Amino acid sequence: MERAHREGFDEQERIEVRASGPLEGSVVIGGAKNSVLKLMAACLLTEGTFVIRNVPDIEDVTVMAEVLRAMGVTVSRSGGALTIERPAAITPEAPYALTEQLRASTAVLGPLLAGAGNARVALPGGDDFGPRPIDMHIAALEIIGGRFEISGGDVYATADNLVGNPVLLEFPSVGATENVMMAAVRAKGTTVIDNAAREPEISDLAGFLNHMGGQVTGAGTSTIVIEGVEELRPVEHTAVSDRIEAATFLAALGVAGGEITLLGARPDHMAMLCRKLGDMGVRTSSDPDGIWAMCSGRLRSADVSTLPYPGLPTDCKPLLVSMLSVAEGVGIVTENLFSGRFRYVDELVRMGADIRTEGHHAVIRGVDRLNGAPVRASDIRAGAALVVAGLAAEGVTVVSDPHHIDRGYEDFAGKLNALGADVRRERPGG
Ligand code: EPU
């Protein structure tokens, strides 16, 4: 698992997208990035050999593996399975060189507190869609006995004894819910998280912890109850399917038309998105193997508002904006989670999209056709959304900085091409 990209080299790498006819066929949806990263962190909780299956071969997983290795953990990949060997003694530190590449590396805080009693984790800083604080993680972990100090850009955490307590989250933060779950599983007594995040990845983590011997109930609802246990054991686990990767192929279908099957996708985790896509003209239904979907004719506009699960995921928003750019009518998109998550819109405008943004809102007037242009991927989902837009654009869309897409998608171009798209990864000199 060598890092696939190098600074400088990336500068010139690009993805070229040409307009696509209808997409046909099936695509295998991988394991959820946002679950796998936390499952990897949870392996810090106890000594032994863990196996996580259905792990996508993506950059964020590679960086998380480096975070664990820096602590003395052995991580190896064989096909879609990661074997993680956590020794008895670890160095509970995550350096800035790694955390700045992967914000989700803050997920080690909870398991390190519970599994090692202390941690030093460099603060990752903001990212392209705004500030990404971890104040809620820290406040919640303090309630169950963690002590924190921030100095020189690092969070120093210690806990002699973690104790179960009621934790009321100010907002159903995914990361804060997960960090508390992973620490409280070893606390003395009962922790009740109220206003917990309800994402399917939280339920996957709860299943993993329970399999390890933890006692977590209520995951998937707003109240999660964790009875602390004294011992945990290593386990084998298959990660839940990636609903955002599945959504990405549905967006591609929306702009290109056609009929596809998303193998392994979980319709029960995508109900709100499928309803919205139905309003826009993309038909979806449960299939024994995943999700079947069809789209013909021009998309219709709809209004979109992002919310914590089970609402419409903020991660799907850039994809929906690409779809609305070529839909019939006007759609208003409201972002309720991240302050700066409209920056990629300027790239779509360069492709001829008619979009105005104002604070948390974007007004999108669908155009008949986009035009290919050089554009830049600024984060994982924005990058994927630009490739999707390219499928509906005349001429060639050249997406630079594709390493952002590699952070969250395994073989994105290859999977789209297998459905009939024309997406080429161009590397300098070959
Ligand atoms: N927030 C705070 N303080 C905190 C934590 C969060 O103010 O201590 C705020 C955030 O700034 C944001 C909101 O709360 O405005 C929601 O953040 P949340 O903690 O729920 O998000 P996260 O755990 O940092 C995960 C996913 C994101 C996804 C969000 C929302 C992972 C690794 N990341 O982030 O996924 O957008 O939940 O669903 O699980 C992606 O995959 O591309 C991605 C960014």
GROMACS .gro file of N, CA and C in nm, residues 204-314:
model
  333
  204ASP      N    1  -2.258   0.019   1.181
  204ASP     CA    2  -2.153  -0.077   1.146
  204ASP      C    3  -2.048  -0.081   1.257
  205LEU      N    4  -2.012   0.037   1.306
  205LEU     CA    5  -1.913   0.044   1.414
  205LEU      C    6  -1.967  -0.023   1.541
  206ALA      N    7  -2.095  -0.001   1.571
  206ALA     CA    8  -2.155  -0.062   1.690
  206ALA      C    9  -2.151  -0.215   1.676
  207GLY      N   10  -2.179  -0.266   1.556
  207GLY     CA   11  -2.175  -0.411   1.532
  207GLY      C   12  -2.034  -0.464   1.556
  208PHE      N   13  -1.935  -0.389   1.508
  208PHE     CA   14  -1.794  -0.427   1.525
  208PHE      C   15  -1.759  -0.432   1.674
  209LEU      N   16  -1.797  -0.329   1.748
  209LEU     CA   17  -1.765  -0.321   1.891
  209LEU      C   18  -1.836  -0.434   1.968
  210ASN      N   19  -1.960  -0.461   1.931
  210ASN     CA   20  -2.034  -0.568   2.000
  210ASN      C   21  -1.972  -0.704   1.973
  211HIS      N   22  -1.929  -0.724   1.850
  211HIS     CA   23  -1.863  -0.848   1.813
  211HIS      C   24  -1.734  -0.864   1.897
  212MET      N   25  -1.670  -0.752   1.926
  212MET     CA   26  -1.548  -0.754   2.008
  212MET      C   27  -1.578  -0.785   2.155
  213GLY      N   28  -1.706  -0.785   2.190
  213GLY     CA   29  -1.743  -0.809   2.330
  213GLY      C   30  -1.801  -0.687   2.398
  214GLY      N   31  -1.815  -0.577   2.324
  214GLY     CA   32  -1.875  -0.456   2.380
  214GLY      C   33  -2.026  -0.471   2.396
  215GLN      N   34  -2.086  -0.375   2.465
  215GLN     CA   35  -2.232  -0.378   2.482
  215GLN      C   36  -2.289  -0.243   2.440
  216VAL      N   37  -2.319  -0.234   2.312
  216VAL     CA   38  -2.370  -0.108   2.256
  216VAL      C   39  -2.509  -0.134   2.201
  217THR      N   40  -2.607  -0.057   2.246
  217THR     CA   41  -2.742  -0.073   2.191
  217THR      C   42  -2.793   0.063   2.142
  218GLY      N   43  -2.887   0.059   2.050
  218GLY     CA   44  -2.952   0.183   2.004
  218GLY      C   45  -2.884   0.249   1.886
  219ALA      N   46  -2.773   0.193   1.836
  219ALA     CA   47  -2.708   0.256   1.720
  219ALA      C   48  -2.806   0.258   1.603
  220GLY      N   49  -2.811   0.370   1.532
  220GLY     CA   50  -2.911   0.386   1.426
  220GLY      C   51  -3.028   0.470   1.476
  221THR      N   52  -3.034   0.493   1.609
  221THR     CA   53  -3.133   0.585   1.665
  221THR      C   54  -3.056   0.702   1.729
  222SER      N   55  -3.131   0.798   1.783
  222SER     CA   56  -3.066   0.916   1.841
  222SER      C   57  -3.013   0.892   1.981
  223THR      N   58  -3.045   0.777   2.038
  223THR     CA   59  -2.997   0.746   2.174
  223THR      C   60  -2.918   0.616   2.171
  224ILE      N   61  -2.790   0.627   2.199
  224ILE     CA   62  -2.705   0.508   2.199
  224ILE      C   63  -2.660   0.482   2.343
  225VAL      N   64  -2.679   0.358   2.387
  225VAL     CA   65  -2.643   0.321   2.524
  225VAL      C   66  -2.523   0.227   2.520
  226ILE      N   67  -2.420   0.262   2.594
  226ILE     CA   68  -2.298   0.181   2.595
  226ILE      C   69  -2.269   0.139   2.738
  227GLU      N   70  -2.277   0.010   2.763
  227GLU     CA   71  -2.237  -0.045   2.894
  227GLU      C   72  -2.089  -0.077   2.884
  228GLY      N   73  -2.006  -0.015   2.966
  228GLY     CA   74  -1.863  -0.042   2.958
  228GLY      C   75  -1.831  -0.186   2.994
  229VAL      N   76  -1.733  -0.242   2.927
  229VAL     CA   77  -1.689  -0.379   2.959
  229VAL      C   78  -1.540  -0.375   2.992
  230GLU      N   79  -1.493  -0.480   3.060
  230GLU     CA   80  -1.352  -0.480   3.100
  230GLU      C   81  -1.260  -0.533   2.992
  231GLU      N   82  -1.314  -0.623   2.911
  231GLU     CA   83  -1.226  -0.685   2.811
  231GLU      C   84  -1.288  -0.684   2.673
  232LEU      N   85  -1.203  -0.669   2.575
  232LEU     CA   86  -1.248  -0.677   2.435
  232LEU      C   87  -1.156  -0.776   2.365
  233ARG      N   88  -1.203  -0.831   2.251
  233ARG     CA   89  -1.118  -0.925   2.177
  233ARG      C   90  -1.115  -0.885   2.029
  234PRO      N   91  -1.009  -0.922   1.958
  234PRO     CA   92  -1.003  -0.888   1.816
  234PRO      C   93  -1.104  -0.971   1.735
  235VAL      N   94  -1.149  -0.917   1.621
  235VAL     CA   95  -1.255  -0.984   1.544
  235VAL      C   96  -1.228  -0.975   1.394
  236GLU      N   97  -1.308  -1.050   1.319
  236GLU     CA   98  -1.314  -1.036   1.173
  236GLU      C   99  -1.448  -0.973   1.140
  237HIS      N  100  -1.449  -0.884   1.041
  237HIS     CA  101  -1.572  -0.806   1.016
  237HIS      C  102  -1.576  -0.765   0.869
  238THR      N  103  -1.695  -0.759   0.813
  238THR     CA  104  -1.712  -0.712   0.675
  238THR      C  105  -1.778  -0.574   0.679
  239ALA      N  106  -1.711  -0.476   0.618
  239ALA     CA  107  -1.761  -0.338   0.626
  239ALA      C  108  -1.889  -0.321   0.544
  240VAL      N  109  -1.974  -0.232   0.591
  240VAL     CA  110  -2.101  -0.200   0.523
  240VAL      C  111  -2.072  -0.135   0.387
  241SER      N  112  -2.166  -0.148   0.297
  241SER     CA  113  -2.151  -0.095   0.161
  241SER      C  114  -2.152   0.060   0.159
  242ASP      N  115  -2.080   0.117   0.064
  242ASP     CA  116  -2.063   0.263   0.059
  242ASP      C  117  -2.181   0.330  -0.012
  243ARG      N  118  -2.267   0.393   0.067
  243ARG     CA  119  -2.387   0.454   0.008
  243ARG      C  120  -2.352   0.576  -0.075
  244ILE      N  121  -2.238   0.641  -0.048
  244ILE     CA  122  -2.204   0.760  -0.126
  244ILE      C  123  -2.143   0.719  -0.261
  245GLU      N  124  -2.067   0.610  -0.261
  245GLU     CA  125  -2.019   0.560  -0.391
  245GLU      C  126  -2.140   0.519  -0.476
  246ALA      N  127  -2.235   0.450  -0.415
  246ALA     CA  128  -2.356   0.409  -0.488
  246ALA      C  129  -2.427   0.533  -0.543
  247ALA      N  130  -2.439   0.637  -0.461
  247ALA     CA  131  -2.506   0.761  -0.503
  247ALA      C  132  -2.434   0.822  -0.623
  248THR      N  133  -2.302   0.809  -0.626
  248THR     CA  134  -2.224   0.868  -0.734
  248THR      C  135  -2.260   0.804  -0.868
  249PHE      N  136  -2.278   0.671  -0.868
  249PHE     CA  137  -2.315   0.605  -0.994
  249PHE      C  138  -2.460   0.637  -1.032
  250LEU      N  139  -2.545   0.660  -0.933
  250LEU     CA  140  -2.683   0.701  -0.965
  250LEU      C  141  -2.683   0.841  -1.028
  251ALA      N  142  -2.594   0.927  -0.980
  251ALA     CA  143  -2.584   1.062  -1.039
  251ALA      C  144  -2.532   1.052  -1.183
  252ALA      N  145  -2.435   0.963  -1.205
  252ALA     CA  146  -2.383   0.945  -1.341
  252ALA      C  147  -2.495   0.896  -1.434
  253LEU      N  148  -2.576   0.804  -1.382
  253LEU     CA  149  -2.690   0.753  -1.460
  253LEU      C  150  -2.787   0.867  -1.490
  254GLY      N  151  -2.807   0.952  -1.391
  254GLY     CA  152  -2.902   1.063  -1.407
  254GLY      C  153  -2.864   1.154  -1.523
  255VAL      N  154  -2.735   1.184  -1.536
  255VAL     CA  155  -2.698   1.278  -1.644
  255VAL      C  156  -2.676   1.208  -1.777
  256ALA      N  157  -2.641   1.078  -1.774
  256ALA     CA  158  -2.611   1.009  -1.901
  256ALA      C  159  -2.729   0.925  -1.950
  257GLY      N  160  -2.823   0.891  -1.860
  257GLY     CA  161  -2.932   0.801  -1.895
  257GLY      C  162  -2.885   0.657  -1.893
  258GLY      N  163  -2.979   0.564  -1.909
  258GLY     CA  164  -2.944   0.422  -1.917
  258GLY      C  165  -3.010   0.340  -1.807
  259GLU      N  166  -2.953   0.222  -1.787
  259GLU     CA  167  -3.010   0.127  -1.691
  259GLU      C  168  -2.894   0.051  -1.627
  260ILE      N  169  -2.880   0.060  -1.496
  260ILE     CA  170  -2.766  -0.005  -1.430
  260ILE      C  171  -2.810  -0.075  -1.301
  261THR      N  172  -2.726  -0.167  -1.257
  261THR     CA  173  -2.748  -0.232  -1.127
  261THR      C  174  -2.626  -0.206  -1.040
  262LEU      N  175  -2.652  -0.164  -0.916
  262LEU     CA  176  -2.544  -0.136  -0.821
  262LEU      C  177  -2.533  -0.257  -0.728
  263LEU      N  178  -2.437  -0.343  -0.757
  263LEU     CA  179  -2.426  -0.468  -0.683
  263LEU      C  180  -2.374  -0.442  -0.541
  264GLY      N  181  -2.447  -0.491  -0.445
  264GLY     CA  182  -2.404  -0.475  -0.305
  264GLY      C  183  -2.454  -0.347  -0.241
  265ALA      N  184  -2.519  -0.259  -0.319
  265ALA     CA  185  -2.569  -0.133  -0.260
  265ALA      C  186  -2.686  -0.163  -0.166
  266ARG      N  187  -2.705  -0.076  -0.068
  266ARG     CA  188  -2.810  -0.097   0.033
  266ARG      C  189  -2.922   0.005   0.016
  267PRO      N  190  -3.032  -0.035  -0.050
  267PRO     CA  191  -3.142   0.061  -0.069
  267PRO      C  192  -3.196   0.116   0.063
  268ASP      N  193  -3.190   0.036   0.169
  268ASP     CA  194  -3.243   0.081   0.298
  268ASP      C  195  -3.157   0.194   0.356
  269HIS      N  196  -3.034   0.210   0.308
  269HIS     CA  197  -2.949   0.319   0.357
  269HIS      C  198  -2.957   0.443   0.269
  270MET      N  199  -3.039   0.435   0.163
  270MET     CA  200  -3.039   0.544   0.066
  270MET      C  201  -3.181   0.590   0.034
  271ALA      N  202  -3.272   0.571   0.130
  271ALA     CA  203  -3.413   0.593   0.100
  271ALA      C  204  -3.442   0.738   0.061
  272MET      N  205  -3.385   0.834   0.135
  272MET     CA  206  -3.416   0.974   0.106
  272MET      C  207  -3.358   1.015  -0.029
  273LEU      N  208  -3.237   0.969  -0.057
  273LEU     CA  209  -3.176   1.003  -0.186
  273LEU      C  210  -3.258   0.942  -0.300
  274CYS      N  211  -3.297   0.816  -0.285
  274CYS     CA  212  -3.373   0.751  -0.393
  274CYS      C  213  -3.507   0.822  -0.415
  275ARG      N  214  -3.566   0.872  -0.306
  275ARG     CA  215  -3.692   0.945  -0.322
  275ARG      C  216  -3.668   1.075  -0.402
  276LYS      N  217  -3.562   1.145  -0.367
  276LYS     CA  218  -3.531   1.271  -0.437
  276LYS      C  219  -3.499   1.243  -0.584
  277LEU      N  220  -3.421   1.137  -0.607
  277LEU     CA  221  -3.386   1.103  -0.746
  277LEU      C  222  -3.512   1.066  -0.824
  278GLY      N  223  -3.607   1.000  -0.755
  278GLY     CA  224  -3.734   0.968  -0.819
  278GLY      C  225  -3.806   1.094  -0.865
  279ASP      N  226  -3.806   1.198  -0.779
  279ASP     CA  227  -3.868   1.326  -0.816
  279ASP      C  228  -3.800   1.384  -0.940
  280MET      N  229  -3.672   1.355  -0.954
  280MET     CA  230  -3.595   1.415  -1.064
  280MET      C  231  -3.599   1.328  -1.191
  281GLY      N  232  -3.657   1.208  -1.179
  281GLY     CA  233  -3.672   1.125  -1.300
  281GLY      C  234  -3.581   1.003  -1.306
  282VAL      N  235  -3.513   0.972  -1.194
  282VAL     CA  236  -3.432   0.849  -1.191
  282VAL      C  237  -3.511   0.743  -1.114
  283ARG      N  238  -3.545   0.634  -1.181
  283ARG     CA  239  -3.621   0.528  -1.113
  283ARG      C  240  -3.524   0.433  -1.044
  284THR      N  241  -3.553   0.397  -0.920
  284THR     CA  242  -3.469   0.300  -0.851
  284THR      C  243  -3.560   0.196  -0.786
  285SER      N  244  -3.511   0.074  -0.774
  285SER     CA  245  -3.584  -0.023  -0.693
  285SER      C  246  -3.487  -0.124  -0.633
  286SER      N  247  -3.531  -0.186  -0.524
  286SER     CA  248  -3.448  -0.288  -0.460
  286SER      C  249  -3.434  -0.406  -0.553
  287ASP      N  250  -3.316  -0.461  -0.557
  287ASP     CA  251  -3.288  -0.577  -0.640
  287ASP      C  252  -3.225  -0.678  -0.544
  288PRO      N  253  -3.244  -0.809  -0.569
  288PRO     CA  254  -3.184  -0.905  -0.477
  288PRO      C  255  -3.034  -0.882  -0.459
  289ASP      N  256  -2.970  -0.825  -0.563
  289ASP     CA  257  -2.825  -0.803  -0.555
  289ASP      C  258  -2.787  -0.663  -0.513
  290GLY      N  259  -2.881  -0.573  -0.497
  290GLY     CA  260  -2.847  -0.436  -0.462
  290GLY      C  261  -2.956  -0.339  -0.502
  291ILE      N  262  -2.923  -0.247  -0.594
  291ILE     CA  263  -3.021  -0.149  -0.641
  291ILE      C  264  -3.021  -0.150  -0.794
  292TRP      N  265  -3.139  -0.158  -0.850
  292TRP     CA  266  -3.156  -0.144  -0.995
  292TRP      C  267  -3.199   0.001  -1.020
  293ALA      N  268  -3.150   0.062  -1.128
  293ALA     CA  269  -3.188   0.201  -1.155
  293ALA      C  270  -3.196   0.227  -1.304
  294MET      N  271  -3.289   0.316  -1.341
  294MET     CA  272  -3.306   0.350  -1.482
  294MET      C  273  -3.337   0.499  -1.496
  295CYS      N  274  -3.289   0.558  -1.603
  295CYS     CA  275  -3.323   0.698  -1.629
  295CYS      C  276  -3.327   0.720  -1.779
  296SER      N  277  -3.437   0.779  -1.826
  296SER     CA  278  -3.443   0.814  -1.968
  296SER      C  279  -3.505   0.952  -1.978
  297GLY      N  280  -3.466   1.026  -2.079
  297GLY     CA  281  -3.520   1.162  -2.095
  297GLY      C  282  -3.449   1.258  -2.002
  298ARG      N  283  -3.490   1.384  -2.011
  298ARG     CA  284  -3.421   1.488  -1.935
  298ARG      C  285  -3.461   1.486  -1.788
  299LEU      N  286  -3.365   1.513  -1.700
  299LEU     CA  287  -3.395   1.520  -1.557
  299LEU      C  288  -3.485   1.639  -1.528
  300ARG      N  289  -3.562   1.629  -1.420
  300ARG     CA  290  -3.643   1.742  -1.373
  300ARG      C  291  -3.576   1.803  -1.251
  301SER      N  292  -3.589   1.933  -1.234
  301SER     CA  293  -3.528   2.000  -1.118
  301SER      C  294  -3.605   1.967  -0.990
  302ALA      N  295  -3.539   1.983  -0.879
  302ALA     CA  296  -3.603   1.964  -0.749
  302ALA      C  297  -3.526   2.049  -0.649
  303ASP      N  298  -3.589   2.078  -0.537
  303ASP     CA  299  -3.517   2.147  -0.429
  303ASP      C  300  -3.451   2.044  -0.339
  304VAL      N  301  -3.336   2.079  -0.288
  304VAL     CA  302  -3.256   1.984  -0.211
  304VAL      C  303  -3.207   2.052  -0.084
  305SER      N  304  -3.218   1.982   0.029
  305SER     CA  305  -3.169   2.038   0.154
  305SER      C  306  -3.095   1.927   0.229
  306THR      N  307  -2.969   1.951   0.263
  306THR     CA  308  -2.890   1.845   0.327
  306THR      C  309  -2.917   1.842   0.477
  307LEU      N  310  -2.918   1.723   0.533
  307LEU     CA  311  -2.943   1.705   0.676
  307LEU      C  312  -2.869   1.581   0.725
  308PRO      N  313  -2.845   1.571   0.855
  308PRO     CA  314  -2.789   1.445   0.906
  308PRO      C  315  -2.881   1.328   0.869
  309TYR      N  316  -2.825   1.208   0.864
  309TYR     CA  317  -2.901   1.087   0.832
  309TYR      C  318  -3.020   1.073   0.927
  310PRO      N  319  -3.138   1.037   0.880
  310PRO     CA  320  -3.170   0.984   0.747
  310PRO      C  321  -3.203   1.090   0.642
  311GLY      N  322  -3.166   1.215   0.665
  311GLY     CA  323  -3.187   1.320   0.565
  311GLY      C  324  -3.092   1.302   0.448
  312LEU      N  325  -3.098   1.395   0.353
  312LEU     CA  326  -3.012   1.386   0.235
  312LEU      C  327  -2.867   1.414   0.274
  313PRO      N  328  -2.776   1.325   0.242
  313PRO     CA  329  -2.636   1.344   0.286
  313PRO      C  330  -2.569   1.463   0.220
  314THR      N  331  -2.494   1.539   0.299
  314THR     CA  332  -2.417   1.650   0.242
  314THR      C  333  -2.317   1.599   0.138
   0.00000   0.00000   0.00000
